[in-house]
Amino acid sequence: MWCWVTAISASETGGLKPPHPRPIGILGGTFDPIHHGHLRPALELLETLDLAEIRFIPCRIPAHRGTPQLTAEQRLTLVRLAMRGQPGFVADDRELQRAGPSFMVDTLASLREDFREQPLCLIIGSDAFRNLHTWHRWQELSQFAHIVVMRRPGALQPFAAALEKFIAPRRIDDACALRHQLAGAILFQPVTQLDISATQIRALLARGHSPRFLLPETALAYIHDRALYRSPPILAPITS
Ligand code: ATP
């Protein structure tokens, strides 16, 4: 079996050029709406991991949760507005072009088609990562990309046994190693802890309170102009 421990970092090779170009970061999410808890950690990863770019990919139909309050197009617009002017941030609409649930394994396969020679880094918050073993074809994810886990306030450890078993042979501590292989490593990378969630922002807006300073002004202006998230979602009646 391939073993990550055999990988050699740039520092260990006396600064020899790594074999691959700078990796591409991939941050998938519902982004209902996007907020500073996504943006600030992403910027830190862009810089600390020396990524070529980070592609923010809103899902069309979330595979593991209820229907978002905004349409996929509205959430994509918010992503575009929020990242405006930030070099290295890219809004990627590929999940909006695909029918059916937005499975990450399909997204990574399509990214691998587009970027054959570049390492891919799937960025996941630690809360989402702890459920990775429930994702569709989850064990195939590392065939397409590295996984970078950013710690999120409140997220608990330890992980499920199946996930621990998955992590053990893939775990790396040196971010330089991300450029020595196109995929397959798992890195736990500290980021500034911002206890912000889209749930909290939706709840504030539904109550008529302001979520100002939790998300970019550009995104908030769009939300206010269209009176979005004004009332709690209307739940479908339960039929027995
Ligand atoms: P919701 O509150 O509706 O569940 P959310 O705020 O968790 O939404 P998502 O769009 O579901 O936002 O998150 C996309 C990705 O960003 C996930 O991997 C999630 O773990 C991560 N993430 C979201 N908020 C934070 C945060 N404050 N710090 C670190 N990671 C985060």
Short mmCIF file of C-alpha atoms and ligand atoms in Angstrom, two decimals:
data_model
loop_
_atom_site.label_atom_id
_atom_site.label_comp_id
_atom_site.label_asym_id
_atom_site.label_seq_id
_atom_site.Cartn_x
_atom_site.Cartn_y
_atom_site.Cartn_z
CA MET A 1 0.00 0.00 0.00
CA TRP A 2 1.19 3.50 -0.75
CA CYS A 3 2.50 5.18 2.40
CA TRP A 4 2.54 8.91 2.87
CA VAL A 5 5.44 8.76 5.32
CA THR A 6 7.77 8.16 2.37
CA ALA A 7 6.98 11.64 0.98
CA ILE A 8 9.85 14.12 1.23
CA SER A 9 9.24 17.76 2.10
CA ALA A 10 11.00 20.68 0.39
CA SER A 11 12.90 21.51 3.59
CA GLU A 12 14.18 17.93 3.84
CA THR A 13 15.46 18.08 0.28
CA GLY A 14 17.35 21.32 0.90
CA GLY A 15 14.79 23.43 -0.99
CA LEU A 16 14.54 21.31 -4.12
CA LYS A 17 11.58 22.32 -6.29
CA PRO A 18 8.49 20.25 -5.42
CA PRO A 19 7.25 18.08 -8.30
CA HIS A 20 3.83 19.72 -8.67
CA PRO A 21 2.53 23.29 -9.06
CA ARG A 22 0.79 25.06 -6.18
CA PRO A 23 -2.38 23.23 -5.07
CA ILE A 24 -5.93 24.40 -5.69
CA GLY A 25 -8.15 24.72 -2.60
CA ILE A 26 -11.79 23.67 -2.83
CA LEU A 27 -14.33 24.93 -0.35
CA GLY A 28 -17.75 23.43 -0.93
CA GLY A 29 -20.76 24.47 1.08
CA THR A 30 -24.36 25.51 1.16
CA PHE A 31 -23.35 29.14 1.71
CA ASP A 32 -26.86 30.04 2.87
CA PRO A 33 -25.41 32.68 3.26
CA ILE A 34 -21.61 32.89 2.96
CA HIS A 35 -20.01 34.61 6.01
CA HIS A 36 -16.69 35.62 7.57
CA GLY A 37 -16.39 32.16 9.18
CA HIS A 38 -15.85 30.86 5.63
CA LEU A 39 -13.86 33.77 4.24
CA ARG A 40 -11.27 34.49 6.92
CA PRO A 41 -10.12 30.84 7.40
CA ALA A 42 -10.04 30.46 3.59
CA LEU A 43 -7.76 33.48 3.24
CA GLU A 44 -5.47 32.09 5.94
CA LEU A 45 -5.27 28.75 4.14
CA LEU A 46 -4.62 30.47 0.80
CA GLU A 47 -1.61 32.19 2.31
CA THR A 48 -0.24 29.62 4.78
CA LEU A 49 -0.56 26.64 2.43
CA ASP A 50 0.60 28.72 -0.55
CA LEU A 51 -2.42 27.69 -2.62
CA ALA A 52 -2.78 28.87 -6.22
CA GLU A 53 -6.44 29.73 -5.56
CA ILE A 54 -9.48 28.67 -3.57
CA ARG A 55 -12.60 27.71 -5.46
CA PHE A 56 -15.81 28.31 -3.50
CA ILE A 57 -18.39 25.82 -4.77
CA PRO A 58 -22.00 26.32 -3.65
CA CYS A 59 -24.02 23.12 -3.80
CA ARG A 60 -27.20 22.99 -5.86
CA ILE A 61 -28.98 20.34 -3.79
CA PRO A 62 -27.23 19.58 -0.49
CA ALA A 63 -26.72 15.84 -0.10
CA HIS A 64 -26.69 15.73 3.71
CA ARG A 65 -29.11 18.37 4.95
CA GLY A 66 -32.47 20.07 4.33
CA THR A 67 -33.38 22.42 1.49
CA PRO A 68 -31.54 25.77 1.69
CA GLN A 69 -33.61 28.91 2.19
CA LEU A 70 -32.19 30.66 -0.89
CA THR A 71 -31.96 29.29 -4.42
CA ALA A 72 -28.61 28.01 -5.63
CA GLU A 73 -28.35 31.04 -7.94
CA GLN A 74 -28.94 33.47 -5.07
CA ARG A 75 -26.32 31.70 -2.91
CA LEU A 76 -23.84 31.79 -5.80
CA THR A 77 -24.48 35.52 -6.25
CA LEU A 78 -23.78 36.06 -2.54
CA VAL A 79 -20.52 34.12 -2.86
CA ARG A 80 -19.49 36.29 -5.82
CA LEU A 81 -20.38 39.51 -4.02
CA ALA A 82 -18.64 38.46 -0.80
CA MET A 83 -15.32 37.61 -2.44
CA ARG A 84 -15.27 40.62 -4.77
CA GLY A 85 -11.77 42.10 -5.00
CA GLN A 86 -10.02 39.23 -3.21
CA PRO A 87 -7.24 37.82 -5.41
CA GLY A 88 -7.09 34.03 -5.35
CA PHE A 89 -10.77 33.52 -4.51
CA VAL A 90 -12.85 32.02 -7.33
CA ALA A 91 -16.60 31.31 -7.44
CA ASP A 92 -17.16 27.97 -9.16
CA ASP A 93 -20.69 27.15 -10.38
CA ARG A 94 -20.09 23.54 -11.46
CA GLU A 95 -22.54 22.03 -8.96
CA LEU A 96 -25.28 24.28 -10.30
CA GLN A 97 -24.78 22.75 -13.74
CA ARG A 98 -25.32 19.18 -12.51
CA ALA A 99 -28.67 17.48 -11.92
CA GLY A 100 -29.40 15.51 -8.75
CA PRO A 101 -27.83 15.81 -5.30
CA SER A 102 -24.48 17.63 -5.18
CA PHE A 103 -22.08 14.84 -4.21
CA MET A 104 -18.55 16.04 -3.47
CA VAL A 105 -16.97 12.96 -5.04
CA ASP A 106 -18.53 13.94 -8.41
CA THR A 107 -17.34 17.52 -7.99
CA LEU A 108 -13.77 16.39 -7.28
CA ALA A 109 -13.83 14.04 -10.27
CA SER A 110 -14.86 16.93 -12.50
CA LEU A 111 -12.17 19.20 -11.02
CA ARG A 112 -9.57 16.49 -11.62
CA GLU A 113 -10.61 16.47 -15.29
CA ASP A 114 -10.03 20.23 -15.46
CA PHE A 115 -6.79 20.29 -13.44
CA ARG A 116 -4.88 17.11 -14.25
CA GLU A 117 -1.44 18.22 -13.08
CA GLN A 118 -2.29 20.24 -9.97
CA PRO A 119 -2.76 18.96 -6.42
CA LEU A 120 -6.33 19.53 -5.18
CA CYS A 121 -7.08 20.28 -1.51
CA LEU A 122 -10.61 19.73 -0.30
CA ILE A 123 -11.09 22.15 2.60
CA ILE A 124 -13.58 21.04 5.26
CA GLY A 125 -14.55 22.48 8.64
CA SER A 126 -14.02 20.02 11.48
CA ASP A 127 -17.79 19.78 12.12
CA ALA A 128 -18.42 18.59 8.57
CA PHE A 129 -15.30 16.40 8.58
CA ARG A 130 -16.52 14.36 11.53
CA ASN A 131 -19.41 13.15 9.35
CA LEU A 132 -17.22 12.42 6.34
CA HIS A 133 -17.81 8.67 6.64
CA THR A 134 -21.52 9.30 5.90
CA TRP A 135 -20.80 11.06 2.58
CA HIS A 136 -21.53 9.35 -0.74
CA ARG A 137 -18.49 7.23 -1.81
CA TRP A 138 -16.47 8.98 0.88
CA GLN A 139 -13.42 6.75 0.68
CA GLU A 140 -12.89 7.77 -2.96
CA LEU A 141 -12.50 11.45 -2.04
CA SER A 142 -8.80 11.01 -1.29
CA GLN A 143 -8.17 9.52 -4.73
CA PHE A 144 -9.00 12.93 -6.20
CA ALA A 145 -7.80 15.39 -3.54
CA HIS A 146 -5.94 15.97 -0.31
CA ILE A 147 -8.19 16.88 2.61
CA VAL A 148 -7.43 19.95 4.72
CA VAL A 149 -9.44 20.13 7.94
CA MET A 150 -9.88 23.54 9.57
CA ARG A 151 -10.92 23.46 13.21
CA ARG A 152 -14.31 25.02 13.90
CA PRO A 153 -15.45 26.25 17.33
CA GLY A 154 -17.56 23.69 19.15
CA ALA A 155 -16.69 20.74 16.90
CA LEU A 156 -16.04 17.62 18.92
CA GLN A 157 -13.49 14.86 18.69
CA PRO A 158 -12.81 11.91 18.66
CA PHE A 159 -13.91 10.74 15.26
CA ALA A 160 -15.81 7.56 14.42
CA ALA A 161 -13.65 4.42 14.25
CA ALA A 162 -14.02 4.13 10.44
CA LEU A 163 -12.86 7.71 10.03
CA GLU A 164 -9.90 7.29 12.41
CA LYS A 165 -8.85 4.26 10.37
CA PHE A 166 -9.09 6.35 7.20
CA ILE A 167 -7.06 9.23 8.68
CA ALA A 168 -4.17 7.25 10.21
CA PRO A 169 -2.18 6.28 7.07
CA ARG A 170 -2.88 9.59 5.32
CA ARG A 171 -2.19 12.15 8.03
CA ILE A 172 0.62 14.66 7.40
CA ASP A 173 1.92 17.48 9.58
CA ASP A 174 4.00 19.33 6.99
CA ALA A 175 1.97 21.41 4.53
CA CYS A 176 4.89 21.32 2.05
CA ALA A 177 4.04 17.68 1.45
CA LEU A 178 0.83 18.76 -0.31
CA ARG A 179 2.90 19.53 -3.41
CA HIS A 180 4.59 16.15 -3.56
CA GLN A 181 1.45 14.23 -4.43
CA LEU A 182 -1.68 15.20 -6.38
CA ALA A 183 -4.02 13.78 -3.73
CA GLY A 184 -4.32 11.44 -0.76
CA ALA A 185 -3.01 13.29 2.31
CA ILE A 186 -4.97 14.66 5.28
CA LEU A 187 -3.78 17.81 7.04
CA PHE A 188 -5.29 19.36 10.18
CA GLN A 189 -4.57 23.06 9.82
CA PRO A 190 -5.28 25.59 12.60
CA VAL A 191 -7.22 28.71 11.55
CA THR A 192 -8.60 31.67 13.48
CA GLN A 193 -11.63 30.44 15.39
CA LEU A 194 -14.69 32.43 14.40
CA ASP A 195 -17.89 31.21 15.96
CA ILE A 196 -20.10 32.31 13.08
CA SER A 197 -22.63 30.15 11.28
CA ALA A 198 -25.14 30.66 8.49
CA THR A 199 -27.81 29.33 10.87
CA GLN A 200 -27.09 32.18 13.29
CA ILE A 201 -27.27 34.76 10.47
CA ARG A 202 -30.58 33.40 9.18
CA ALA A 203 -32.01 33.44 12.71
CA LEU A 204 -30.94 37.05 13.29
CA LEU A 205 -32.52 38.20 10.02
CA ALA A 206 -35.73 36.27 10.69
CA ARG A 207 -36.03 38.12 14.02
CA GLY A 208 -35.42 41.47 12.34
CA HIS A 209 -31.98 41.80 13.96
CA SER A 210 -28.81 42.79 12.16
CA PRO A 211 -26.09 40.27 11.23
CA ARG A 212 -23.77 43.15 10.36
CA PHE A 213 -20.03 42.36 10.79
CA LEU A 214 -20.69 38.61 10.56
CA LEU A 215 -20.60 38.70 6.76
CA PRO A 216 -19.34 41.12 4.09
CA GLU A 217 -21.32 44.32 3.53
CA THR A 218 -21.65 43.50 -0.18
CA ALA A 219 -23.49 40.28 0.63
CA LEU A 220 -25.59 41.91 3.34
CA ALA A 221 -26.68 44.70 0.96
CA TYR A 222 -27.97 42.06 -1.50
CA ILE A 223 -29.86 40.33 1.31
CA HIS A 224 -31.44 43.58 2.51
CA ASP A 225 -32.30 44.81 -1.01
CA ARG A 226 -34.31 41.64 -1.67
CA ALA A 227 -35.64 41.25 1.86
CA LEU A 228 -34.16 37.73 2.07
CA TYR A 229 -34.35 35.53 5.21
CA ARG A 230 -37.03 37.82 6.64
CA SER A 231 -39.15 35.07 8.12
CA PRO A 232 -38.41 31.56 9.39
CA PRO A 233 -38.65 28.86 6.69
CA ILE A 234 -42.18 27.52 6.25
CA LEU A 235 -42.06 23.83 7.06
CA ALA A 236 -44.09 21.45 4.93
CA PRO A 237 -47.08 20.00 6.83
CA ILE A 238 -46.45 16.54 8.25
CA THR A 239 -48.67 13.95 6.60
CA SER A 240 -49.16 10.60 8.23
P1 ATP B 1 -25.29 26.23 8.50
O1 ATP B 1 -25.23 27.04 9.76
O2 ATP B 1 -26.47 26.56 7.62
O3 ATP B 1 -25.13 24.76 8.78
P2 ATP B 1 -22.50 26.84 7.89
O4 ATP B 1 -22.26 28.16 8.54
O5 ATP B 1 -21.97 25.62 8.59
O6 ATP B 1 -24.05 26.66 7.57
P3 ATP B 1 -21.76 25.79 5.28
O7 ATP B 1 -21.99 26.47 3.98
O8 ATP B 1 -22.58 24.61 5.60
O9 ATP B 1 -21.90 26.94 6.43
O10 ATP B 1 -20.21 25.44 5.47
C1 ATP B 1 -19.34 25.14 4.38
C2 ATP B 1 -18.01 24.68 4.95
O11 ATP B 1 -17.41 25.71 5.74
C3 ATP B 1 -18.12 23.46 5.89
O12 ATP B 1 -16.99 22.63 5.68
C4 ATP B 1 -18.08 24.07 7.27
O13 ATP B 1 -17.57 23.17 8.25
C5 ATP B 1 -17.13 25.25 7.06
N1 ATP B 1 -17.41 26.34 7.99
C6 ATP B 1 -18.55 27.05 8.10
N2 ATP B 1 -18.46 27.99 9.06
C7 ATP B 1 -17.22 27.87 9.58
C8 ATP B 1 -16.51 28.56 10.65
N3 ATP B 1 -17.10 29.52 11.35
N4 ATP B 1 -15.24 28.16 10.91
C9 ATP B 1 -14.66 27.16 10.20
N5 ATP B 1 -15.27 26.47 9.20
C10 ATP B 1 -16.53 26.81 8.90
#
